[in-house]
Structure formats: structure tokens, C-alpha cells
PDB file of C-alpha atoms in Angstrom:
ATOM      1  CA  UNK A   1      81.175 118.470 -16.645  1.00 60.00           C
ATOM      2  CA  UNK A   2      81.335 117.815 -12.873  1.00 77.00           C
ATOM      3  CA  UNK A   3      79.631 115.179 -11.093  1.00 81.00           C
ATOM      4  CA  UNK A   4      78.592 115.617  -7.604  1.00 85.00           C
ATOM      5  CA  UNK A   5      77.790 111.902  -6.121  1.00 90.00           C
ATOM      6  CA  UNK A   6      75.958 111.523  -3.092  1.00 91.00           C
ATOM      7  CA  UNK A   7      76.100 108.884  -0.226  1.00 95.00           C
ATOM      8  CA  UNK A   8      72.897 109.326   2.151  1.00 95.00           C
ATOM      9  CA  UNK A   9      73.164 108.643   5.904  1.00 95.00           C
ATOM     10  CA  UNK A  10      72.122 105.628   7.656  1.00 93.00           C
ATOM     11  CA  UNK A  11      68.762 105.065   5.467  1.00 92.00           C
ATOM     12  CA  UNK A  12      70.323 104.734   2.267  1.00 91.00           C
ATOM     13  CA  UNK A  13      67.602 106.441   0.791  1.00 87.00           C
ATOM     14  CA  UNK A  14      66.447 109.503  -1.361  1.00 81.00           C
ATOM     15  CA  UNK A  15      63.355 111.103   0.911  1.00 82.00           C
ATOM     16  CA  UNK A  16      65.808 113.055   2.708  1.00 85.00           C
ATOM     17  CA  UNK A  17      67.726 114.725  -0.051  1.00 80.00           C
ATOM     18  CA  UNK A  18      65.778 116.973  -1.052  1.00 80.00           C
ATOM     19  CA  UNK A  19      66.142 120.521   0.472  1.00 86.00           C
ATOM     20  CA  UNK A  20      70.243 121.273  -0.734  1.00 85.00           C
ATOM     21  CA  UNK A  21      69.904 120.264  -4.185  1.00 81.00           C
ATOM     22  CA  UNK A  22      66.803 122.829  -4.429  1.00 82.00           C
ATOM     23  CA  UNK A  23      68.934 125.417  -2.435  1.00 88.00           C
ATOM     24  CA  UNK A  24      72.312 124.949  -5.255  1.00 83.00           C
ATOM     25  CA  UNK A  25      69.533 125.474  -8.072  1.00 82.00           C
ATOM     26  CA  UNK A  26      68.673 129.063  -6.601  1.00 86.00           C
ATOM     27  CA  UNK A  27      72.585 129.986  -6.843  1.00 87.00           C
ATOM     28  CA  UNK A  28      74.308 132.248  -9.668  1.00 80.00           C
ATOM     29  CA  UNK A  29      76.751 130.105 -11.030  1.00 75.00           C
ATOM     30  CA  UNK A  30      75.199 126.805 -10.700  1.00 74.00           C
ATOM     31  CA  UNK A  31      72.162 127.228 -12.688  1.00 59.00           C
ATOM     32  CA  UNK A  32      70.658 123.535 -13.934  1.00 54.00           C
ATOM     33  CA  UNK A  33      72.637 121.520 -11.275  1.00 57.00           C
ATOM     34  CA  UNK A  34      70.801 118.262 -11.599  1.00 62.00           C
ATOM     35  CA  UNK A  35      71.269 115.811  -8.810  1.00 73.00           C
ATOM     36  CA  UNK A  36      70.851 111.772  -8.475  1.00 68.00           C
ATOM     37  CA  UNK A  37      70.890 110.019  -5.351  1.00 78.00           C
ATOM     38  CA  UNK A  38      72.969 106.839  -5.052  1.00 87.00           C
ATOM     39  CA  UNK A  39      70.819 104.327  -2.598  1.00 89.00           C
ATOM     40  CA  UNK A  40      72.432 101.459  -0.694  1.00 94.00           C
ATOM     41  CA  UNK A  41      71.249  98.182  -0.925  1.00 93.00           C
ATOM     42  CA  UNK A  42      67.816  98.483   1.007  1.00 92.00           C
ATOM     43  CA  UNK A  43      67.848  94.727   1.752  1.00 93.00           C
ATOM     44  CA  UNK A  44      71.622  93.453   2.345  1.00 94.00           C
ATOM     45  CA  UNK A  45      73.440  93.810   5.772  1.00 95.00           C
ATOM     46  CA  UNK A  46      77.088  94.956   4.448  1.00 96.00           C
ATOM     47  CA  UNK A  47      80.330  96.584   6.458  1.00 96.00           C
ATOM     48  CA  UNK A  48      81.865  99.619   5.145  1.00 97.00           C
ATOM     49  CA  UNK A  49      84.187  97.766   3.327  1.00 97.00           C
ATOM     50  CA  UNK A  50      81.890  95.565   1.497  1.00 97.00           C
ATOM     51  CA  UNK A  51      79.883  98.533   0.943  1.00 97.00           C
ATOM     52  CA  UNK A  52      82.031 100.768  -0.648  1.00 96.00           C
ATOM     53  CA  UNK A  53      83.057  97.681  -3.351  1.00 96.00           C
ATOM     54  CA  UNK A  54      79.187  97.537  -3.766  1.00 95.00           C
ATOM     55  CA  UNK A  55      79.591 101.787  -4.664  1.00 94.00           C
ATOM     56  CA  UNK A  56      82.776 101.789  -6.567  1.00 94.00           C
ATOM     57  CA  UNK A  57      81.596 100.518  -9.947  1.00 93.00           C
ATOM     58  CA  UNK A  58      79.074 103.126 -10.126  1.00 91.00           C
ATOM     59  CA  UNK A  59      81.232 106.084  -9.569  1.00 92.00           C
ATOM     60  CA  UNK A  60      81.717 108.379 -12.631  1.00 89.00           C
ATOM     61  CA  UNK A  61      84.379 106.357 -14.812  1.00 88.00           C
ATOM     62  CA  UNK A  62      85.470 109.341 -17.240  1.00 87.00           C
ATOM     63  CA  UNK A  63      84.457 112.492 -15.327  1.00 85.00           C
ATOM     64  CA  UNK A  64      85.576 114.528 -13.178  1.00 88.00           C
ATOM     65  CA  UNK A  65      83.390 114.079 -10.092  1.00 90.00           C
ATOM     66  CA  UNK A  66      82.763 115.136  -5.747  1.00 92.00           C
ATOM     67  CA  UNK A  67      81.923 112.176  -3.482  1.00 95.00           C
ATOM     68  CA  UNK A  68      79.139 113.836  -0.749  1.00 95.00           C
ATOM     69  CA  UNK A  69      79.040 111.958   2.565  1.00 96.00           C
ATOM     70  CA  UNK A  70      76.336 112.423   4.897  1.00 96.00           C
ATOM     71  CA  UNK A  71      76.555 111.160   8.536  1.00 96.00           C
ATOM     72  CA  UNK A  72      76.938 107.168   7.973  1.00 96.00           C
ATOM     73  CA  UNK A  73      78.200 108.095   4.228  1.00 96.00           C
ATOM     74  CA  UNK A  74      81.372 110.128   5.364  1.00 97.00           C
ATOM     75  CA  UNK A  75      83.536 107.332   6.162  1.00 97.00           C
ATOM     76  CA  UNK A  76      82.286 105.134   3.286  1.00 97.00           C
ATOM     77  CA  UNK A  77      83.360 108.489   0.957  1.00 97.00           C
ATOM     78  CA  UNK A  78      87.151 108.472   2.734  1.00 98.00           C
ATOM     79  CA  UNK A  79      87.261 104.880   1.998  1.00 97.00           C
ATOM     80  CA  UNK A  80      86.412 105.383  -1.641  1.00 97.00           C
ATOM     81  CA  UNK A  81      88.697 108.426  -1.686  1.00 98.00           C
ATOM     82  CA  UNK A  82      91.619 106.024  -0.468  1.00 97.00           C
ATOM     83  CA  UNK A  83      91.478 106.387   2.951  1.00 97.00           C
ATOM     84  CA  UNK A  84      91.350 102.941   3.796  1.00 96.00           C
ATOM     85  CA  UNK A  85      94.184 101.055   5.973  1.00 95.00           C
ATOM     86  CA  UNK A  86      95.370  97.584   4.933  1.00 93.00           C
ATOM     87  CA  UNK A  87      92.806  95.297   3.199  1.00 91.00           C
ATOM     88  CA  UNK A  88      90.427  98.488   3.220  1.00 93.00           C
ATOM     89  CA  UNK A  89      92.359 100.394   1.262  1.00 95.00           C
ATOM     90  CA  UNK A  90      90.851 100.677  -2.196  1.00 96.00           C
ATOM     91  CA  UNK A  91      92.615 102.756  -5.367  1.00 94.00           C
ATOM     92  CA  UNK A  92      91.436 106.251  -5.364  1.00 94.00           C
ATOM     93  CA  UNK A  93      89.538 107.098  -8.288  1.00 95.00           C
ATOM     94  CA  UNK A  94      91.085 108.490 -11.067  1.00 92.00           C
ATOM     95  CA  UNK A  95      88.535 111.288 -11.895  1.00 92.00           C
ATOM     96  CA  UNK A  96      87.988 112.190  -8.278  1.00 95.00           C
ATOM     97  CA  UNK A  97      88.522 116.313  -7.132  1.00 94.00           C
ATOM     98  CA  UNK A  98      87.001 116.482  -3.943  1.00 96.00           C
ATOM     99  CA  UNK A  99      85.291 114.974  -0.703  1.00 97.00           C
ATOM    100  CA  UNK A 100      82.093 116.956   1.139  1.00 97.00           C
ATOM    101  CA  UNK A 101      81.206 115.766   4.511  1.00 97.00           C
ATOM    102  CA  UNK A 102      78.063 116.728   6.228  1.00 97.00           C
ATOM    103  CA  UNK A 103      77.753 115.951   9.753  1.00 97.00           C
ATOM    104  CA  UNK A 104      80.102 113.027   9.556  1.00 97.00           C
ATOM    105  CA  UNK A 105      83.054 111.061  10.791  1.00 96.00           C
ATOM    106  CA  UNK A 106      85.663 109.820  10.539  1.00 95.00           C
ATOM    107  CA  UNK A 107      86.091 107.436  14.277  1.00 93.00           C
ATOM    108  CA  UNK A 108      83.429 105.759  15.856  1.00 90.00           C
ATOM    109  CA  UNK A 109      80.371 107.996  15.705  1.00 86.00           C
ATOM    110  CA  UNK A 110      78.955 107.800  19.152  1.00 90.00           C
ATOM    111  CA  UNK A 111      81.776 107.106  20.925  1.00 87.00           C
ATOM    112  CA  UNK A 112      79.712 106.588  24.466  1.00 86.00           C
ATOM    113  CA  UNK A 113      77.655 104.081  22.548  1.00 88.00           C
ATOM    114  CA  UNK A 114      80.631 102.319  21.819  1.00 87.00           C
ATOM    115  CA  UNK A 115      81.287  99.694  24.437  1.00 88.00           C
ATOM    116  CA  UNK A 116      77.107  98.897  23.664  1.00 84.00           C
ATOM    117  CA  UNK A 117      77.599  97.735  20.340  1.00 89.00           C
ATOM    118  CA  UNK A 118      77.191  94.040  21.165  1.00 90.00           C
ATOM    119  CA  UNK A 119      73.917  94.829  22.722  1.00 89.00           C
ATOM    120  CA  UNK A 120      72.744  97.053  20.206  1.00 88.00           C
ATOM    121  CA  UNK A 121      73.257  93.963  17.516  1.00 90.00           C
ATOM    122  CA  UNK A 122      71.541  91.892  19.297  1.00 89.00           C
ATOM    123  CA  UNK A 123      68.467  94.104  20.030  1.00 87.00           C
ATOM    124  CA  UNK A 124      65.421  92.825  17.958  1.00 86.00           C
ATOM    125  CA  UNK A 125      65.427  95.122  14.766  1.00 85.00           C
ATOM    126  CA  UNK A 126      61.562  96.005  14.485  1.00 86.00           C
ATOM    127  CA  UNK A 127      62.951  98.303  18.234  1.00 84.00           C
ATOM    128  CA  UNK A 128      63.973 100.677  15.561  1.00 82.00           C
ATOM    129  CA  UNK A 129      60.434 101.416  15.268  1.00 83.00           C
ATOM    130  CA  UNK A 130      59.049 101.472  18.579  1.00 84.00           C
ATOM    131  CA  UNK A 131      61.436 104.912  19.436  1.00 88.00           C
ATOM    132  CA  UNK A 132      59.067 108.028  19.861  1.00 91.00           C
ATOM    133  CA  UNK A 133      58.817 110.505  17.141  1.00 91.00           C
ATOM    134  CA  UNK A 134      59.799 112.771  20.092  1.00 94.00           C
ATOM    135  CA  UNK A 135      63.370 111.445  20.384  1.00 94.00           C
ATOM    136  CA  UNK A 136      63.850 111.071  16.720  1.00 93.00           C
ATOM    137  CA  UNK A 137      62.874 115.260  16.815  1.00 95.00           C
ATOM    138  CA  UNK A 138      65.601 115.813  20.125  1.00 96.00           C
ATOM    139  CA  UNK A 139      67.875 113.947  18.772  1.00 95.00           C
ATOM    140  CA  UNK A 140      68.336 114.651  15.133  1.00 97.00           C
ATOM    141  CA  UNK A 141      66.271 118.042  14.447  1.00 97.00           C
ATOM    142  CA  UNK A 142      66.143 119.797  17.900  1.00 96.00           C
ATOM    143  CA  UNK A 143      64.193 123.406  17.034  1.00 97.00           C
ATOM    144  CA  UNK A 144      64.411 122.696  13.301  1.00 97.00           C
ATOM    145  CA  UNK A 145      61.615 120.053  13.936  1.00 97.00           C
ATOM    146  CA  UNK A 146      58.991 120.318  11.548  1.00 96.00           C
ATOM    147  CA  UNK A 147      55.714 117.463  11.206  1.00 95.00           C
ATOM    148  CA  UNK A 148      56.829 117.427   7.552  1.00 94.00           C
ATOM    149  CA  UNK A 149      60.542 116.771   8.050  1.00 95.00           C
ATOM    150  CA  UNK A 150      59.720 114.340  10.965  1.00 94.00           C
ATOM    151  CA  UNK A 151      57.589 112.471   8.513  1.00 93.00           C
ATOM    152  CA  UNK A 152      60.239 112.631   5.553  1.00 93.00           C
ATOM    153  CA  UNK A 153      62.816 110.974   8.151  1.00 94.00           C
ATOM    154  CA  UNK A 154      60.421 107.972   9.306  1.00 90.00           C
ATOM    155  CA  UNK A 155      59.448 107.339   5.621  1.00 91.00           C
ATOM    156  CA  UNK A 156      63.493 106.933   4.942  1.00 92.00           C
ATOM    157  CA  UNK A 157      63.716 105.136   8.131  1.00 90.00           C
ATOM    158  CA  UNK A 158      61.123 102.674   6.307  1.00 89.00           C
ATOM    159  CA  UNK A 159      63.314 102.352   3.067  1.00 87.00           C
ATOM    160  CA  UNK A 160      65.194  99.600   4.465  1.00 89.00           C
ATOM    161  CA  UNK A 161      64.884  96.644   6.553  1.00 92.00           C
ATOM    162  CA  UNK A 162      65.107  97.318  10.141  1.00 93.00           C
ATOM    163  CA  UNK A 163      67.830  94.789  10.442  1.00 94.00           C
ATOM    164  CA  UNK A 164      70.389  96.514   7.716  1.00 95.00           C
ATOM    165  CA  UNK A 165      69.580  99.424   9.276  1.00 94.00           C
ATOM    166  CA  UNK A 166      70.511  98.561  12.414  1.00 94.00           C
ATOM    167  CA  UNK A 167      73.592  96.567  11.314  1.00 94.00           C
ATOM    168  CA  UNK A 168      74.560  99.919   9.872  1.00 95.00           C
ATOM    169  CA  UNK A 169      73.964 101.469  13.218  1.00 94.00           C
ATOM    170  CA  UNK A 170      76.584  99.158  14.707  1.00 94.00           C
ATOM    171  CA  UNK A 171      78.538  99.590  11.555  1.00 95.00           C
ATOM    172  CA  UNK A 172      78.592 103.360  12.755  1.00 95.00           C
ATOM    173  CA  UNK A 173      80.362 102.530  16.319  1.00 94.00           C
ATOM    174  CA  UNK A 174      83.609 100.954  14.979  1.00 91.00           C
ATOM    175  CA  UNK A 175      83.878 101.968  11.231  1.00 93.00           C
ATOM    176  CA  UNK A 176      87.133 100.623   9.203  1.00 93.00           C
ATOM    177  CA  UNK A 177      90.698 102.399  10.210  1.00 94.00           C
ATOM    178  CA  UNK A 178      91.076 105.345   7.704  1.00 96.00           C
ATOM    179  CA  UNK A 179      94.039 107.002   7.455  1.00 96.00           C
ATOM    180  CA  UNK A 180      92.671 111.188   6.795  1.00 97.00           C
ATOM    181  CA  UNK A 181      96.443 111.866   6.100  1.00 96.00           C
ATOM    182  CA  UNK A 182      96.444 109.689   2.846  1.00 96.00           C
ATOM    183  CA  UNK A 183      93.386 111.537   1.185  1.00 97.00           C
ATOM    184  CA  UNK A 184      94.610 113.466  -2.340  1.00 96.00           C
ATOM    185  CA  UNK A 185      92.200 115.455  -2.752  1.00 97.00           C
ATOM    186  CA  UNK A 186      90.651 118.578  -0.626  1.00 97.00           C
ATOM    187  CA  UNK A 187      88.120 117.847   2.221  1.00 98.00           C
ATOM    188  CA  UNK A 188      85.276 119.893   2.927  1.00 98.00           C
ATOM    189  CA  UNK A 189      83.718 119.094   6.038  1.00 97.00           C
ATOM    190  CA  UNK A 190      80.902 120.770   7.728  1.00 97.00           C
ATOM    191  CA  UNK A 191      78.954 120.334  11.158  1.00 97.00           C
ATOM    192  CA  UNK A 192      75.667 121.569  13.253  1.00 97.00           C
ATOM    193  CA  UNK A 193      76.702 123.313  16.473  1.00 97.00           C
ATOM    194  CA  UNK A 194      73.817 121.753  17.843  1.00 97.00           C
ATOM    195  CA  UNK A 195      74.384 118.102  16.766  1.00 97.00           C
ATOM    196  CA  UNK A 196      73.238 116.138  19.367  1.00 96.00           C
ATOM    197  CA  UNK A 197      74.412 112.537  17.510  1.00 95.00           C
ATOM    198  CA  UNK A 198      78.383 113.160  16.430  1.00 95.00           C
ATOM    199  CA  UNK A 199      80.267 114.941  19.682  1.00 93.00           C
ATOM    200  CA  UNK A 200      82.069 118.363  18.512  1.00 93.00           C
ATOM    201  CA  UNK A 201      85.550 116.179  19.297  1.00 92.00           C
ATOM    202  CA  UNK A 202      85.199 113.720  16.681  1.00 92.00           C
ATOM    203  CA  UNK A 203      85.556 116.191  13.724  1.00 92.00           C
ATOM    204  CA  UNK A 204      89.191 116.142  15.240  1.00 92.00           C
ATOM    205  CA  UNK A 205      90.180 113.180  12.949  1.00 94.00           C
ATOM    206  CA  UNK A 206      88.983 115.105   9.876  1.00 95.00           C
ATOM    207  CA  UNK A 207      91.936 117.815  10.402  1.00 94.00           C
ATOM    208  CA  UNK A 208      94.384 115.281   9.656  1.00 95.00           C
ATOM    209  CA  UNK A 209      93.566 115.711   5.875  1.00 96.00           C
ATOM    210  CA  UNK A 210      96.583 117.673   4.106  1.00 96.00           C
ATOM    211  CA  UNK A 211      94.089 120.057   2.609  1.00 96.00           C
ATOM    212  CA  UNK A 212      90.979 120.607   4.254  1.00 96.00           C
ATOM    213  CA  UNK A 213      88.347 122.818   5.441  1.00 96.00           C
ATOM    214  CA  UNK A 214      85.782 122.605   9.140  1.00 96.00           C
ATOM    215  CA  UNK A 215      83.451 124.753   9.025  1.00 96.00           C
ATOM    216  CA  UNK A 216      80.301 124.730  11.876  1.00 97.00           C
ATOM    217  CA  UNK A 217      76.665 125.822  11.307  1.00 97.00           C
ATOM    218  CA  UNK A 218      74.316 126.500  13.735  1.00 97.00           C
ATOM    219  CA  UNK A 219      71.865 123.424  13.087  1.00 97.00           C
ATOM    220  CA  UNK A 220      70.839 120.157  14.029  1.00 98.00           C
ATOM    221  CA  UNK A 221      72.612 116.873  12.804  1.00 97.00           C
ATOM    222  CA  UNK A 222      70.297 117.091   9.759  1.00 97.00           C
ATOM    223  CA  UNK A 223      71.941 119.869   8.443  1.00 97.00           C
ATOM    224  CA  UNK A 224      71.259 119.782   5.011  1.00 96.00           C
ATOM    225  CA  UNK A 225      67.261 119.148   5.811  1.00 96.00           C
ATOM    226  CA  UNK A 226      67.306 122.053   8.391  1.00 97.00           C
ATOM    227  CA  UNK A 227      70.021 124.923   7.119  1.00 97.00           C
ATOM    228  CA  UNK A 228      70.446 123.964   3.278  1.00 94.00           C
ATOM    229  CA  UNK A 229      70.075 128.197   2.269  1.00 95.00           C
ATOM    230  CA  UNK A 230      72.697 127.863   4.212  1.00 96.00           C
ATOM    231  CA  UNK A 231      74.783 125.480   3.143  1.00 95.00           C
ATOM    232  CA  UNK A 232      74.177 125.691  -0.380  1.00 92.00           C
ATOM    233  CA  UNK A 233      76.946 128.653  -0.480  1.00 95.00           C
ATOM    234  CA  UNK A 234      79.725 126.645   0.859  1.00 96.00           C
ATOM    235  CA  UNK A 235      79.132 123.852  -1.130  1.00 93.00           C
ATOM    236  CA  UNK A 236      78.655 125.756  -4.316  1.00 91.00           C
ATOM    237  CA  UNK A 237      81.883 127.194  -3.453  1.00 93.00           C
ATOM    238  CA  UNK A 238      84.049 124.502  -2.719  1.00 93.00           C
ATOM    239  CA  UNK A 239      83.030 122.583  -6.076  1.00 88.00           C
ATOM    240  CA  UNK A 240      83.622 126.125  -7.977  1.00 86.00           C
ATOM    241  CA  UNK A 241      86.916 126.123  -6.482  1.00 90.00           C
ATOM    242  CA  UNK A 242      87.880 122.681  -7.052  1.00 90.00           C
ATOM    243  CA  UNK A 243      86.521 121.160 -10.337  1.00 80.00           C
ATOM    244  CA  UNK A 244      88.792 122.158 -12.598  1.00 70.00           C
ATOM    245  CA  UNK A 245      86.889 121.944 -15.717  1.00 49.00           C
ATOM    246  CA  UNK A 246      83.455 123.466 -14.460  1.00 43.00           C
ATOM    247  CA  UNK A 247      82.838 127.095 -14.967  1.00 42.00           C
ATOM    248  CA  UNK A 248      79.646 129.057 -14.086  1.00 37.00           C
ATOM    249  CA  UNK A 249      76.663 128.242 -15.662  1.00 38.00           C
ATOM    250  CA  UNK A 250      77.921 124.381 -16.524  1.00 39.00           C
ATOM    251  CA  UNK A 251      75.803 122.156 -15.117  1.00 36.00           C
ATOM    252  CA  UNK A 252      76.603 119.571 -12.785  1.00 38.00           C
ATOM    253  CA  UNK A 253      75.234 116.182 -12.529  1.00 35.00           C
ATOM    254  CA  UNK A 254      76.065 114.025  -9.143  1.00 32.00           C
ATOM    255  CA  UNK A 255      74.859 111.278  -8.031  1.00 31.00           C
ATOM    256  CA  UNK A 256      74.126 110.882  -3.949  1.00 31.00           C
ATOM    257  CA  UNK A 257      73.461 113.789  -1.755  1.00 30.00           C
ATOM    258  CA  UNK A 258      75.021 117.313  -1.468  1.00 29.00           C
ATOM    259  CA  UNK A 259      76.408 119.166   1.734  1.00 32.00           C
ATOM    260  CA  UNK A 260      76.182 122.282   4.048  1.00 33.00           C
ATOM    261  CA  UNK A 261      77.989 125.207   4.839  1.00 31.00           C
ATOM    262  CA  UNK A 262      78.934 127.401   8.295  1.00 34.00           C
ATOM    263  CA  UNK A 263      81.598 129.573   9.799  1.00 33.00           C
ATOM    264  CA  UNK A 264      84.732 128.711  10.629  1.00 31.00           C
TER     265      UNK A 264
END
């Protein structure tokens, strides 16, 4: 049996994660996938680095498993997947057959945000709060905007203490050196055509994985809140193609988040 582990976005929590796992139950082949989200630590301000140590002990140890990265999860995924450069570069995992990423990176996130990270560390946290539902809805949903998803994202937003989340924010703009050419194991990595947050340009760094696989879906950033009956298909796919040991029918347990699908 499979294990699909998931590592949420900047929240760290499981209000968002939802919509795909409900999507990969629908799908012949995949009948009684189960799903677990892993949360971060809701109340300690930790780098990537320190992070990923904080994740690696509860990875599958005797399975077979995915690691799922969504947005602020992708490059903590590549660093668990080996990815890592010097000091950051942990042991891949023994058991592990694939990486997902969902509307991640693999460089600095925003990279015009970049030269603000100072500032944005030294903004008061509770800001976080004061930002209009009405950005929060350009920014990350665009016409996928629903009141119910906009609610779902400022309950998540709430899971954690304004100042880990915005230590993860600036986390985001200068993320440990990962070397994509070093990851074993296949990469799939999918991306909204209308993601206002990650620029087009910065899936770039994710072709430098030996085997891997871009594919773009007409959606917002929150791709697997907005398009998961669409993503559900790749997804299923690439974890059919990949596990080894999983045939249809087998369930699959994971623990985290799961990812999105689009064209090539």
C-alpha cells in the first residue's frame, strides 16, 4: 500500500484540503483513497530546513509513499526528497516513489517581493489580518472566488499565529538552495494559468529534475480548492504510474495534501 503525504501551503493547516481528496474518491481505480493531512507546527517560527527535520520522522518508515507539496510545501517536499545543497541536504527516504507539486517552487516565490523581505519581517504580524477579503479573492482565487472558499482560507489563515505565518511568508522569498537535478525520483508538477502569486517563469527551476512532468491548468493559485475534478486525473495518474506496488482498487493512505492536473 501507497502512501500519499501531504504538506499544506503557508497555513499549515487542514481547512483547505478538502476538495482533491473528495475528487480521487470519485475515480475508477482509486476507490477508498483515504487521506491525512500533515500540519506544521501552528505555534513555532521554523526555516525550511528546520522544518523539514521537524517532518522527516513522520514520513512513512516501511512504505512505499508520494510527498504532495502545495505552494509553501513544494520546496520543503524537494528538501525531503534530497534536494537540499550543503548542510540542507537531508538522506532521501528510502520508501519514497514520487514528488507532486501544486502551484509551487522551487526559487524565491515572489521574486519582485524579494528585495522587501526585511520589511515584510519586520511588519507587525496581526497586518496579516487587516488585508481585505477582496485581495485575498484577486490574489489567490480570481473568478473561482466563492464566500465559502473565501471563508475556508481565512479560517486556515487563523490556524496559526500571525507571526509563524508571516515568518513563513519571508521564508517563501529566499527558500534553501535545492539542487532539482539531484531528485531520484519523478516530479509531477502542476500550475494555474491564472496564478497571480508564483510568476509562470519560476516553474523554470522545476525542469531541471531528470524525470519530470509541467503541466498548466486554467485556475487560480488555489488550484486544488478551485479545479480539483480537474486535477484529480493527473494525480491519480501519476501515482498509478509510479507506485510500484499499488494496483487499482488498493487503497491509498497519505498523509498531507494531494495535487492538480492540466495540459501540457
Amino acid at each position: 500500500m501507497s502512501v500519499l503525504v501531504i504538506l499544506p501551503g503557508l497555513d499549515g493547516s487542514p481547512q483547505l484540503q478538502g476538495a482533491l481528496p473528495q475528487a480521487l474518491q470519485k475515480l475508477p481505480g482509486i476507490a477508498g483513497l483515504q487521506h491525512q493531512t500533515l500540519l506544521y507546527p501552528p505555534e513555532q517560527k521554523l526555516d525550511y530546513l528546520a522544518l523539514a527535520r521537524w517532518v522527516q520522522p513522520q514520513l512513512p518508515p516501511d512504505q512505499p509513499f508520494f510527498l504532495l507539496g502545495e505552494s509553501f510545501g513544494g520546496p520543503l517536499a524537494l528538501l525531503l526528497a534530497g534536494c537540499g545543497q550543503g548542510d540542507a541536504r537531508l538522506p532521501p527516504p528510502k520508501h519514497l516513489r514520487g514528488v507532486i507539486l501544486a502551484a509551487s517552487f522551487a526559487t524565491c516565490a515572489v521574486p519582485w517581493a524579494a528585495p522587501f523581505r526585511p520589511a515584510i519581517a519586520a511588519w507587525p504580524a496581526q497586518a496579516l489580518y487587516a488585508v481585505p477579503r477582496k485581495v485575498w479573492s484577486w490574489w489567490l482565487l480570481g473568478r473561482w472566488a466563492t464566500p465559502a472558499l473565501l471563508n475556508a482560507l481565512q479560517q486556515a489563515l487563523r490556524h496559526s499565529d500571525p507571526a509563524v505565518l508571516q515568518n513563513r511568508a519571508v521564508q517563501a522569498l529566499q527558500p534553501p538552495a535545492l539542487d532539482l537535478a539531484a531528485l531520484s525520483v519523478p516530479l509531477l508538477a502542476l500550475r494555474g494559468a491564472q496564478d497571480r502569486l508564483i510568476p509562470a517563469h519560476c516553474a523554470q527551476a522545476l525542469l531541471q529534475a531528470p524525470q519530470h512532468e509541467l503541466h498548466t491548468i486554467d485556475g487560480p493559485h488555489m488550484l486544488l480548492q478551485t479545479q480539483a475534478e480537474v486535477c484529480a486525473p493527473l494525480v491519480a495518474d501519476f501515482l498509478l504510474r509510479h507506485a510500484g506496488d499499488w494496483h487499482p482498487q488498493q487503497q491509498v493512505g497519505f498523509a498531507t495534501a494531494l495535487a492538480p492536473h492540466g495540459n501540457p
